[in-house]
Tab-separated table of C-alpha atoms and ligand atoms in Angstrom:
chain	number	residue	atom	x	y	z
C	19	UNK	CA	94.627	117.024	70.182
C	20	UNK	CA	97.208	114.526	71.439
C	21	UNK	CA	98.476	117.453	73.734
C	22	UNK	CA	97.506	118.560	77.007
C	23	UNK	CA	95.933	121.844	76.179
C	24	UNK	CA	97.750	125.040	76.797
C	25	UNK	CA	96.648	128.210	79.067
C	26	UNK	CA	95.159	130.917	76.795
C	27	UNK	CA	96.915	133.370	78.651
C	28	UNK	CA	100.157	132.425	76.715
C	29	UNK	CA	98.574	133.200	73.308
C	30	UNK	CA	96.705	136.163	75.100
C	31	UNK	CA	100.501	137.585	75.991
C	32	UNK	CA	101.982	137.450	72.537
C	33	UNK	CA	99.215	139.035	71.005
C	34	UNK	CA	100.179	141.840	73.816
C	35	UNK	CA	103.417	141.721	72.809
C	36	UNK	CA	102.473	141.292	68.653
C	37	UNK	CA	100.280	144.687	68.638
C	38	UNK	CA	103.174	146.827	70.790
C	39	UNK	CA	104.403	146.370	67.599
C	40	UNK	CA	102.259	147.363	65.281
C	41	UNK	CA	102.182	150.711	63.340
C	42	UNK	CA	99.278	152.883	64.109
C	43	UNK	CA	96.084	152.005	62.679
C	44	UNK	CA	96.785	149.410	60.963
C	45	UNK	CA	95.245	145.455	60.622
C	46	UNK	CA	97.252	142.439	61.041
C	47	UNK	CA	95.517	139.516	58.548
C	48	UNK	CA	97.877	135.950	60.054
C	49	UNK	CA	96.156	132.862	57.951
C	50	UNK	CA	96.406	128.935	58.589
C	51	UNK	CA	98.505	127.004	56.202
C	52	UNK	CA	96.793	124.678	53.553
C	53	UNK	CA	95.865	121.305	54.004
C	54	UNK	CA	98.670	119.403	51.802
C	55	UNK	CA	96.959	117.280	49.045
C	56	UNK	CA	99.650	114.474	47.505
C	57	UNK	CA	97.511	111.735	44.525
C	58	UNK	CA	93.705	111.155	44.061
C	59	UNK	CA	92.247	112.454	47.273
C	60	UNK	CA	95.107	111.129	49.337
C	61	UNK	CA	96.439	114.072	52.006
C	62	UNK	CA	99.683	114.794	53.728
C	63	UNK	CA	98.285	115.958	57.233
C	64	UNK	CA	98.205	119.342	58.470
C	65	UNK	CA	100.849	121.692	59.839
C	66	UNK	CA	99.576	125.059	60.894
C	67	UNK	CA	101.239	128.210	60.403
C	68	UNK	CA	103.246	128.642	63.322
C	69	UNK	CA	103.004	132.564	63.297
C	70	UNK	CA	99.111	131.808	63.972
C	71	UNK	CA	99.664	128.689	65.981
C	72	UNK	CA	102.055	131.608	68.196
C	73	UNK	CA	99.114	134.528	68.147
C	74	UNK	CA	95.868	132.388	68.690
C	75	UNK	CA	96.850	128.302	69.993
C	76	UNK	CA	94.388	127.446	67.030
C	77	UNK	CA	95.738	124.260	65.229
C	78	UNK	CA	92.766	123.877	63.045
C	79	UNK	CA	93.181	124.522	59.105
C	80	UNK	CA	90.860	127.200	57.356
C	81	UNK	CA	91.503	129.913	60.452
C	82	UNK	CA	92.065	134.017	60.129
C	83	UNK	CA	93.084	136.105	62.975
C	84	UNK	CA	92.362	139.509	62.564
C	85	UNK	CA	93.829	142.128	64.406
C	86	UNK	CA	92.921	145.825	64.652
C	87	UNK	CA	94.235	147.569	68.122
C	88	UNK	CA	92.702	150.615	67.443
C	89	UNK	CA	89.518	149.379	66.066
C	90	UNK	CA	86.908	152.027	67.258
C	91	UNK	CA	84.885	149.037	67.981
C	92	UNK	CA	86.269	147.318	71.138
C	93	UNK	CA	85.057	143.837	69.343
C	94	UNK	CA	86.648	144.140	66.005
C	95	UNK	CA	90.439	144.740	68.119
C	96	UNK	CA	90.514	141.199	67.485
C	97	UNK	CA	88.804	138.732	65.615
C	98	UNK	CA	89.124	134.755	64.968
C	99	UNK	CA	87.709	133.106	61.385
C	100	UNK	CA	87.242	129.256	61.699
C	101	UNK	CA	85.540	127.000	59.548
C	102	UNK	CA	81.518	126.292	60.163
C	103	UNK	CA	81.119	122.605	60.045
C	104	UNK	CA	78.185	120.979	58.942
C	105	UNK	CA	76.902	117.346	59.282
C	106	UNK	CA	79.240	116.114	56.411
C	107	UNK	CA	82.421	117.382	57.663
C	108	UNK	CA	81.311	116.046	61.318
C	109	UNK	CA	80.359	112.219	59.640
C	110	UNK	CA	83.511	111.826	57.849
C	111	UNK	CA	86.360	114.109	59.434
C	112	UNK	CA	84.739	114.606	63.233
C	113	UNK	CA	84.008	117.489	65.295
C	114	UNK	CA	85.818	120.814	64.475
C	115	UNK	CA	86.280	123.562	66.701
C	116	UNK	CA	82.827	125.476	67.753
C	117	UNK	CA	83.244	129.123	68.570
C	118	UNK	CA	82.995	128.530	72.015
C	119	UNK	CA	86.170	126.246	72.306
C	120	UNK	CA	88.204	128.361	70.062
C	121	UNK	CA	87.586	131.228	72.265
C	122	UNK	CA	88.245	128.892	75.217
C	123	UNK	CA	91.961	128.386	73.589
C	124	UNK	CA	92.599	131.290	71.881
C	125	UNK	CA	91.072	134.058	74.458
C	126	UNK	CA	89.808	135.381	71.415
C	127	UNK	CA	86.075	136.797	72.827
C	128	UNK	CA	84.398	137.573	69.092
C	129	UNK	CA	84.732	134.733	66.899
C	130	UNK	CA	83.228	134.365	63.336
C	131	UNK	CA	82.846	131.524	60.560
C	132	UNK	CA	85.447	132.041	57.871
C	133	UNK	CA	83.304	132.752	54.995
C	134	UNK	CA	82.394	136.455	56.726
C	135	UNK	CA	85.857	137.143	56.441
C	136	UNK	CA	85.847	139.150	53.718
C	137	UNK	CA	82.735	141.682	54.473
C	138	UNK	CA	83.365	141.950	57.911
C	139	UNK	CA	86.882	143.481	56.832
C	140	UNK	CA	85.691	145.769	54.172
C	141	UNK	CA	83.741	147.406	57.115
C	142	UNK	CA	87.088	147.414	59.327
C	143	UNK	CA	89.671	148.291	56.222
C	144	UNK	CA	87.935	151.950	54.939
C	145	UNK	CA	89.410	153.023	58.816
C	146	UNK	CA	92.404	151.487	58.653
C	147	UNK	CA	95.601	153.129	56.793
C	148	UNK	CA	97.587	149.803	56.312
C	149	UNK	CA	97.771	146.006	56.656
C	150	UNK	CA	100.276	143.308	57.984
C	151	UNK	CA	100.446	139.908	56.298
C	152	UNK	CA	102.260	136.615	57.113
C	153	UNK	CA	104.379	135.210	54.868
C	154	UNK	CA	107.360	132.396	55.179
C	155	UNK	CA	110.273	134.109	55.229
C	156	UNK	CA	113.045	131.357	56.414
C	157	UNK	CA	116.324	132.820	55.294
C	158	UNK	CA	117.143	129.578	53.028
C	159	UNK	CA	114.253	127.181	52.556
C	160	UNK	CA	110.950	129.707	51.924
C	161	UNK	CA	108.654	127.973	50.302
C	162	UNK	CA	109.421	129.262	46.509
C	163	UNK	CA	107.323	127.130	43.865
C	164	UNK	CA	103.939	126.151	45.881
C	165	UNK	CA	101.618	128.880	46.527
C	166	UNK	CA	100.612	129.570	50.005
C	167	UNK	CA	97.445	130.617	51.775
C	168	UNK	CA	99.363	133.419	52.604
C	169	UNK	CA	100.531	133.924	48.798
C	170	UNK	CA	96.943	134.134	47.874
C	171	UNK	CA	95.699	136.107	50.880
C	172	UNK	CA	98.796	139.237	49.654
C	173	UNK	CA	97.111	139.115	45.964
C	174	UNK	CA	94.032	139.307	47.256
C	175	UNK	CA	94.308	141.977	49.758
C	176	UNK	CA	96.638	144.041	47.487
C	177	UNK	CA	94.082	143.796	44.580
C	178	UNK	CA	90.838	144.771	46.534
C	179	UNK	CA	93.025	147.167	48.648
C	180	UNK	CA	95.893	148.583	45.963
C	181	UNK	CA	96.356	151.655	48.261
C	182	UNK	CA	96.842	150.767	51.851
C	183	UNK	CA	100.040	150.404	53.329
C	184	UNK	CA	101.365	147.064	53.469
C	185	UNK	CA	103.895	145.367	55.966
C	186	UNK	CA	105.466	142.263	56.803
C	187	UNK	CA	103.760	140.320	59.979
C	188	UNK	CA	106.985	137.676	60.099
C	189	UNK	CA	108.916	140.874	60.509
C	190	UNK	CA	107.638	141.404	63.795
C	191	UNK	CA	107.043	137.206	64.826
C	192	UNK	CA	110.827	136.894	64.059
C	193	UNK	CA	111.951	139.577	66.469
C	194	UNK	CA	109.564	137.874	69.355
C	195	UNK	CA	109.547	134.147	68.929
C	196	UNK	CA	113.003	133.435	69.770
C	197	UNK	CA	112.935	134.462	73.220
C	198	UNK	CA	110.595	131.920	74.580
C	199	UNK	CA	108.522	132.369	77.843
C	200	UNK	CA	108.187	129.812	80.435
C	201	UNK	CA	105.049	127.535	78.880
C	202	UNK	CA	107.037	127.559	75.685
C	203	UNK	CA	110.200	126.325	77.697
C	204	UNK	CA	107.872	123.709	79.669
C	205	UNK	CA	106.267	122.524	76.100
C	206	UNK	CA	110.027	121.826	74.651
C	207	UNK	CA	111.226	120.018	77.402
C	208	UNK	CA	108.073	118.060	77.314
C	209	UNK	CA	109.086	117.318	73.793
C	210	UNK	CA	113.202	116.557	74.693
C	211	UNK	CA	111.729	114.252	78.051
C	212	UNK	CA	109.323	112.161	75.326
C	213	UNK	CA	112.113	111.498	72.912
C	214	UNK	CA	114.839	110.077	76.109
C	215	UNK	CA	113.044	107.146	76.426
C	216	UNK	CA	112.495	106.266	72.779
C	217	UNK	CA	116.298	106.723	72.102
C	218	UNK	CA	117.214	104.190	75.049
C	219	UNK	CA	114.792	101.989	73.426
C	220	UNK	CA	116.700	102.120	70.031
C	221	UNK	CA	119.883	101.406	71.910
C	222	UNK	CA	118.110	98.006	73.345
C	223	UNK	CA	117.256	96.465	70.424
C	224	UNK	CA	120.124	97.639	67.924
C	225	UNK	CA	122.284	94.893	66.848
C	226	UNK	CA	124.413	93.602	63.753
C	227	UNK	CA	122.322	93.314	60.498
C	228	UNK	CA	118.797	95.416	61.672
C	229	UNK	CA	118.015	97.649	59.141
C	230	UNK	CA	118.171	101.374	59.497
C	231	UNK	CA	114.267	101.589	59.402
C	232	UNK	CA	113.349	99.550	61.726
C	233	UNK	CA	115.431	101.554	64.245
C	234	UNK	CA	113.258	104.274	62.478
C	235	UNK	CA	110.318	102.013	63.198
C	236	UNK	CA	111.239	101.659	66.994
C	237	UNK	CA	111.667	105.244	67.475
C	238	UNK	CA	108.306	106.278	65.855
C	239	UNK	CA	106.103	103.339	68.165
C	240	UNK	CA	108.242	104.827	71.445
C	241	UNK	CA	107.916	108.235	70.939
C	242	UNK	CA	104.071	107.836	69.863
C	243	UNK	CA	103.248	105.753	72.584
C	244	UNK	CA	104.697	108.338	74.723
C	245	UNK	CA	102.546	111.580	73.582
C	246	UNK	CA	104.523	112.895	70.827
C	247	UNK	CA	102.173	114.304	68.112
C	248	UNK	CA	104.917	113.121	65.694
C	249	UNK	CA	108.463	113.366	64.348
C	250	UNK	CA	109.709	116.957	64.260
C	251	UNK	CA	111.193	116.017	61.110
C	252	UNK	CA	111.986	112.997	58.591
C	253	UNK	CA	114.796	111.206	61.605
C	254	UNK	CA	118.079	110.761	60.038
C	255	UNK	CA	118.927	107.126	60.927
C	256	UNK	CA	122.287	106.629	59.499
C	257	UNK	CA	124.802	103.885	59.479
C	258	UNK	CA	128.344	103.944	58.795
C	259	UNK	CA	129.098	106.270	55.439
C	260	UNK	CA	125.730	107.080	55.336
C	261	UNK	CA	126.571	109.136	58.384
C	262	UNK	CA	128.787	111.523	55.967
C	263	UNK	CA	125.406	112.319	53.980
C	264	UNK	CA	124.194	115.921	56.219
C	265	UNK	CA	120.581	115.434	55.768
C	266	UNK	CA	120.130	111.950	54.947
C	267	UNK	CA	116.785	109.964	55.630
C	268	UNK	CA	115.927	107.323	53.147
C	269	UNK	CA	116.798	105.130	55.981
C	270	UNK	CA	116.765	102.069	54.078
C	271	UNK	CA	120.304	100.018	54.748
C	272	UNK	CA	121.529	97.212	56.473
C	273	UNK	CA	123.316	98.446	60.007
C	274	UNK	CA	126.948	96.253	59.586
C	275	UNK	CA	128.920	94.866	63.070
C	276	UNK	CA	131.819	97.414	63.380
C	277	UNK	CA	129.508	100.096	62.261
C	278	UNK	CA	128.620	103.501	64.151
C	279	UNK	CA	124.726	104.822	63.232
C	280	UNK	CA	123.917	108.372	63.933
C	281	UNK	CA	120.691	109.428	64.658
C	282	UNK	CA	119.132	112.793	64.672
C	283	UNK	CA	115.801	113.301	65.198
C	284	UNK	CA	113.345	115.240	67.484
C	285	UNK	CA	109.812	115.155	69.333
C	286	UNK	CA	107.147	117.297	68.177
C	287	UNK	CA	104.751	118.239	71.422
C	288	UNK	CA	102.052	120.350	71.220
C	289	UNK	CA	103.750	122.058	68.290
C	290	UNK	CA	106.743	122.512	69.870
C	291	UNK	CA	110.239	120.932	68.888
C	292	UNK	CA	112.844	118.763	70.411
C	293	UNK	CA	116.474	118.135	67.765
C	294	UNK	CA	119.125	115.687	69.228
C	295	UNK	CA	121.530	113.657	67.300
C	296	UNK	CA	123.624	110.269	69.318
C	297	UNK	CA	125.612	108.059	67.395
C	298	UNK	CA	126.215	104.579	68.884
C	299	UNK	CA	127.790	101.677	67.658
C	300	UNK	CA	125.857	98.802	65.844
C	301	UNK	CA	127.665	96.023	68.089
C	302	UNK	CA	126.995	98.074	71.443
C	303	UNK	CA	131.005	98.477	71.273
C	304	UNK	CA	132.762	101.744	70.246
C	305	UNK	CA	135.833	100.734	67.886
C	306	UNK	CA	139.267	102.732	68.938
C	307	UNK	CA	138.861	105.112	66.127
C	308	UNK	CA	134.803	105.296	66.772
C	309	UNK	CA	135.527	106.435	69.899
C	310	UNK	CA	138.454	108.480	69.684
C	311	UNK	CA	136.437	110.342	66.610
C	312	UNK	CA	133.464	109.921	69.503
C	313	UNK	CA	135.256	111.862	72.548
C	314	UNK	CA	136.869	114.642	70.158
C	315	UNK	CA	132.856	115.639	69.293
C	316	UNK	CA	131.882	115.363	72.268
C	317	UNK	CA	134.582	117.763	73.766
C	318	UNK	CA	133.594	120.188	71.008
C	319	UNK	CA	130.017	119.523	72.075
C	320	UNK	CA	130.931	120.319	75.781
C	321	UNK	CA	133.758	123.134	75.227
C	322	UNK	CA	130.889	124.907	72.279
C	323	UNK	CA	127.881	124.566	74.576
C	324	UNK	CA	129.782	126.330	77.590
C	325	UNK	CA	129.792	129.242	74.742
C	326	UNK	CA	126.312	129.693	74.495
C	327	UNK	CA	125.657	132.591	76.693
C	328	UNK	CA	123.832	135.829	76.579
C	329	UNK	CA	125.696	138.383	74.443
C	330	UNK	CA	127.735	136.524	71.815
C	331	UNK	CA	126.950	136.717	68.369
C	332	UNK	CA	126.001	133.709	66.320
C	333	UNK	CA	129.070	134.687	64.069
C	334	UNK	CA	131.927	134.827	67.052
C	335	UNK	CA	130.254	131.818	68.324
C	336	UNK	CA	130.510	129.544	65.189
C	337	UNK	CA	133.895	130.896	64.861
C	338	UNK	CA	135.061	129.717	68.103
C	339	UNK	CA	133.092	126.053	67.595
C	340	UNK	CA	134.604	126.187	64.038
C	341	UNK	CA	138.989	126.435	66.064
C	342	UNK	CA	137.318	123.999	68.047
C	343	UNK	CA	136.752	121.321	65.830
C	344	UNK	CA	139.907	122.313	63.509
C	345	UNK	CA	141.807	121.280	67.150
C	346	UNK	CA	140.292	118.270	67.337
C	347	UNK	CA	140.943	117.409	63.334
C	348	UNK	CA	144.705	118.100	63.992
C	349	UNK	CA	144.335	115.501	66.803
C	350	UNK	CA	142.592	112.811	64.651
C	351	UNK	CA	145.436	112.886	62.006
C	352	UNK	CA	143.161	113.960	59.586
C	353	UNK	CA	144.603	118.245	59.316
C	354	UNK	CA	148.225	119.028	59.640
C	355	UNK	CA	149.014	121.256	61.737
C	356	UNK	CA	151.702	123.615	59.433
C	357	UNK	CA	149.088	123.658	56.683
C	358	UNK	CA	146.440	124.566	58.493
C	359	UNK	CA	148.870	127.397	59.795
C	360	UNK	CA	149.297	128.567	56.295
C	361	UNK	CA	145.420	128.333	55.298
C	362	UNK	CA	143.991	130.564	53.332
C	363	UNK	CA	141.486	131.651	55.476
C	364	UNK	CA	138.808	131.761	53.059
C	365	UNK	CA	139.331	127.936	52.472
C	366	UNK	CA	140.068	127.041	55.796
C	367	UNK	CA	140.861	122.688	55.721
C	368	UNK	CA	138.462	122.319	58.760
C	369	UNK	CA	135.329	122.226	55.889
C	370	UNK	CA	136.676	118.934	54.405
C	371	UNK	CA	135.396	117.445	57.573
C	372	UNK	CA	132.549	119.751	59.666
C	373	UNK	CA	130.691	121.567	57.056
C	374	UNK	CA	127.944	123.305	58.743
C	375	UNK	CA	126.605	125.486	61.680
C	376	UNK	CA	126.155	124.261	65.233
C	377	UNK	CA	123.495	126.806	66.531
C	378	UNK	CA	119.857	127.071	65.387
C	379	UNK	CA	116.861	128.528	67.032
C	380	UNK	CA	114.473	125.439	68.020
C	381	UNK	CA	110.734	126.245	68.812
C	382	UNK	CA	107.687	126.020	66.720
C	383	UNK	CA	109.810	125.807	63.846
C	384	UNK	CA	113.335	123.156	64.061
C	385	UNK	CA	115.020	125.588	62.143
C	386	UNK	CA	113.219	128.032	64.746
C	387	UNK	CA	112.996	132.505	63.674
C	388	UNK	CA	114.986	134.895	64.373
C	389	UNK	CA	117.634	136.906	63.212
C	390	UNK	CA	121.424	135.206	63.746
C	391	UNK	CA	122.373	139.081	63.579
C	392	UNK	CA	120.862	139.643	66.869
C	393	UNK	CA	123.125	138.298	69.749
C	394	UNK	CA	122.427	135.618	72.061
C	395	UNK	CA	119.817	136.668	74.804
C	396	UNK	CA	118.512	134.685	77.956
C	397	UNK	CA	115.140	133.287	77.236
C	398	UNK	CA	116.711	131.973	73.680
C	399	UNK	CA	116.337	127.932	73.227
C	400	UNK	CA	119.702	126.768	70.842
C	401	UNK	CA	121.098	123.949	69.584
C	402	UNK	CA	124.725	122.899	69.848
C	403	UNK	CA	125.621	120.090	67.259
C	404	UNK	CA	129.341	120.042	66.602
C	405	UNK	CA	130.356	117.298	64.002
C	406	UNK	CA	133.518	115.589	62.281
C	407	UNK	CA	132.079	113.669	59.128
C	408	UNK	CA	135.378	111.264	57.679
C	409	UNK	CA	133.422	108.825	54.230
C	410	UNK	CA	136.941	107.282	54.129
C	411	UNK	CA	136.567	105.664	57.128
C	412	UNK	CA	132.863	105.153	57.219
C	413	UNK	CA	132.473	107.409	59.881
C	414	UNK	CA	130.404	110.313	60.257
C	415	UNK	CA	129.803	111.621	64.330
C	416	UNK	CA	127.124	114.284	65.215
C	417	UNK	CA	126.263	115.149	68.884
C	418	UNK	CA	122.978	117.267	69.414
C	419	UNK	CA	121.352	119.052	72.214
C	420	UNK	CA	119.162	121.697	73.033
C	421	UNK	CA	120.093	124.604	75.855
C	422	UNK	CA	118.038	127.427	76.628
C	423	UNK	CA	120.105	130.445	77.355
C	424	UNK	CA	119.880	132.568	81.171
C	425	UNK	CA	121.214	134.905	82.751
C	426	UNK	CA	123.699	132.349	84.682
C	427	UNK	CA	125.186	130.442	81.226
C	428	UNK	CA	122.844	127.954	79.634
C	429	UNK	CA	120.935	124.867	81.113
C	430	UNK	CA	120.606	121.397	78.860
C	431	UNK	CA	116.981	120.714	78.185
C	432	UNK	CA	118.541	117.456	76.913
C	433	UNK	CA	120.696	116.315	79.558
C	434	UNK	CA	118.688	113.254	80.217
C	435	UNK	CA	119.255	111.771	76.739
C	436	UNK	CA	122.688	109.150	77.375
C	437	UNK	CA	125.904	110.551	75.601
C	438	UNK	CA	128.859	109.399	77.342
C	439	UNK	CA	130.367	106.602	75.268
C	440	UNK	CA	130.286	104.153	78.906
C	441	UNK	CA	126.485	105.094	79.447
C	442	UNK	CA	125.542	104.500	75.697
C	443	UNK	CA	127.626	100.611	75.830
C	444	UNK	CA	125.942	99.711	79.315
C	445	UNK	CA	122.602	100.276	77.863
C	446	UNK	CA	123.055	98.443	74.867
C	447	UNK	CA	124.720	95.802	76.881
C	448	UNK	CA	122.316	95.014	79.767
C	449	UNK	CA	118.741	93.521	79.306
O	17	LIG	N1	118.008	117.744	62.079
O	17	LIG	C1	118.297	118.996	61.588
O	17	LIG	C2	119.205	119.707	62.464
O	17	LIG	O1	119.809	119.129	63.331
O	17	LIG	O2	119.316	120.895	62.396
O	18	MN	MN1	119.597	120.832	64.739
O	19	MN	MN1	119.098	117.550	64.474
C-alpha cells in the first residue's frame, strides 16, 4: 500500500453503523470489484468496490464480506473471503494478504479463503429469511454494459436462493457514506495537502508553447512523489477553448501566450478523493478580460461556498449559485439584463454559459453517494465549482474546492491551494 494504514476501528464503526440497518435476519453479501483486463493479458489496475473498501479497509481484489448480525453462531456475524495465494501468485504478483493481516485491517476476527464461500453460506442461508447485495447504483453513470462481480454475485444468489428476500446494500451505504467521520476527514485532507504542492509546481514551469501534457506530466511526477496512490480521475488540463469542453482530457495541445489553462484534477489517498480546478494564465499574466471573467468566478466561488451550510437543500442551493452566476454574466456583457428579466424560466440564458452543478459529494467516490434529496448536514464533505465557459473568446474559467460542512458554516479543506489572481502571477513569476 502506498498509504499509511488506517485504524480498524474506523471500518469496525461502519459495520456498527451498516448492521443498525439491516432488516432482521437477514445476510449482507458486499463483493470486490473485478480486476479490469484491456488486450492480450495487458490489465487496467484495480479499483475496489468502495462499499467494501467502506465496511472492511480491504483493497485486495477477489474479497467477500459476509455479514449475518444475528447469526446464532457468534463467528459467522461476520465473515471476510480473500484469495489463498500460492507460490505462483507470490513469484509473479507478490505477497497477498494472509488472514492474519486482513484481520489486522479489517477487525474482521474469522477470516476464510474465497473458494469456501459458497458452502460456508449454504450452512448460514437455510436460517436466514433474506439477503443484501451491492450493486453500483450512481444516479447517472452505473455501470450499464459490463457485467460486474456484483452482477454475477445477484444471478447467482437469486438462482441458488429464488425465495429469500432480497435488498439493496447501496441503499443503506448511500444513506451513511456522506457524512464522513473524522479519519475519513483526515484521509481527504491528506489527499487536498498532496495535490497543493503539485499545482504550485505546474504554475513554475508553465510557459508559452508547453504542451498540455506535459503540465499533465508534471502534475502526475509531483503528486506521486508526494504519496498520492494516483489521479482521482483522468486531470482535465485545458488550454484556451479547450476550457469550454466540461469533461475534457485528451490533453494533447499546444498551451498559446495570451492563453488561460484550466485544470481540474484531484489526489487519490488511501482511497480517498481530493477535486480542485485553478485556471492560470499560460504567460503567468491574467489578460483584462481573463481576469475580469477570473474575479466574477471567483466571487461566485466565494458568495456559493458561504451557502454551504447544514440545512439547505442541494436544489435551493444550486438555485442560488445558478442567480449568482446569471449576476455575474450580466456584468461580463455577455446576458442582458431586460431579457434575462423576461426569461422563460425553463430556458433561463444563464445555461449558454454555466451549464452544470456546483455541489457533489467527494469521498471514496469523486462523484461521492448520497442522496441530493437529503439536505446538507455537518459531517458532509462538498464541492463548490462555479463556472462561466465563453468558446468565443477562448475562455472557459472553473474554480474548485472542497468544504466539509459543521455546525458553525463550512471550513475549506482546500484553502492552501493558491487562487487569488496576485498569488497565482507571483508564483509563476518568481524562481
Ligand atoms: N472533475 C470532475 C468534477 O469536478 O466534478
Ligand atoms: Mn468536482
Ligand atoms: Mn473537478
Amino acid at each position: 500500500m502506498r498509504y499509511e494504514p488506517i485504524q480498524n476501528t474506523l471500518f469496525i464503526k461502519n459495520r456498527d453503523r451498516f448492521t443498525a440497518k439491516m432488516k432482521a435476519n437477514t445476510i449482507a453479501i458486499l463483493t470486490s470489484n473485478d480486476v479490469k483486463h484491456n488486450n492480450a493479458d495487458d490489465v487496467m489496475g484495480f479499483a475496489q468496490n468502495n462499499d467494501l473498501f467502506y465496511l472492511s479497509g480491504i483493497d485486495q481484489e477477489e474479497t467477500i464480506l459476509l455479514i449475518y448480525p444475528d447469526a446464532y453462531k457468534k463467528e459467522q456475524r461476520e465473515i471476510l473471503f480473500i484469495k489463498e495465494t500460492n507460490e505462483h501468485i507470490k513469484i509473479w504478483d507478490g505477497e497477498k494478504l494472509t488472514k492474519e493481516q486482513a484481520t489486522e485491517v479489517s477487525g474482521i476476527k474469522h477470516v476464510e479463503w474465497v473458494q469456501d464461500f459458497e458452502m460456508t453460506l449454504q450452512y448460514m442461508a437455510f436460517e436466514a429469511d433474506g439477503f443484501y447485495l451491492g450493486h453500483n447504483e450512481h444516479l447517472k453513470r452505473a455501470t450499464k454494459d459490463q457485467e460486474t462481480q456484483q452482477d454475477r454475485m445477484i444471478a447467482w444468489c437469486k438462482k441458488k436462493y429464488p425465495l429469500h428476500e432480497y435488498y439493496r446494500a447501496a441503499k443503506i451505504t448511500r444513506a451513511l457514506r456522506p457524512v464522513k467521520s473524522e479519519e475519513e476527514i483526515a484521509l481527504i485532507q491528506q489527499a487536498a495537502a498532496i495535490s497543493v504542492a503539485s499545482f504550485k509546481r505546474v504554475l513554475k514551469v508553465c510557459k508559452p508553447q508547453v504542451k498540455e501534457y506535459e503540465l499533465e506530466a508534471e502534475l502526475t511526477y509531483n503528486l506521486t512523489k508526494a504519496g498520492a496512490s494516483h489521479h482521482a480521475f483522468q486531470p482535465i488540463v485545458a488550454s484556451g477553448k479547450n476550457a469550454c469542453a466540461l469533461h475534457y482530457n485528451t490533453n494533447d495541445a499546444m498551451c498559446n501566450d495570451g492563453e488561460m489553462i484550466l485544470m481540474d484534477f484531484g489526489v487519490c489517498y488511501a482511497n480517498y478523493n481530493s477535486d480542485t480546478t485553478r485556471c492560470f494564465p499560460v504567460s503567468g499574466k491574467f489578460s483584462a478580460r481573463q481576469k475580469e471573467v477570473y474575479t466574477s468566478v471567483l466571487h461566485c466561488l466565494k458568495e456559493g461556498s458561504s451557502l454551504l451550510k447544514p440545512g439547505i437543500t442541494s436544489s435551493d442551493y444550486e438555485a442560488k449559485m445558478a442567480n449568482l452566476v446569471e449576476t455575474q454574466l450580466i456584468k461580463l456583457g455577455l446576458l442582458d439584463a431586460t431579457e434575462v428579466a423576461n426569461q422563460d424560466p425553463e430556458k433561463p440564458r444563464y445555461k449558454k454559459y454555466f451549464m452544470h452543478g456546483t455541489a457533489h459529494h467527494i469521498g471514496l467516490d469523486v462523484h461521492d453517494v448520497g442522496l441530493y434529496s437529503r439536505p446538507f448536514e455537518a459531517g458532509m464533505v462538498l464541492t463548490c465549482e462555479p463556472g462561466i465557459y465563453i468558446p468565443e473568446e477562448g475562455i472557459g474559467c472553473r474554480l474548485e474546492n472542497d468544504y466539509l460542512l459543521t455546525n458553525d458554516g463550512n471550513i475549506n479543506l482546500t484553502a492552501a491551494m493558491p487562487i487569488e489572481i496576485e498569488e497565482i502571477e507571483a508564483i509563476m513569476n518568481t524562481n
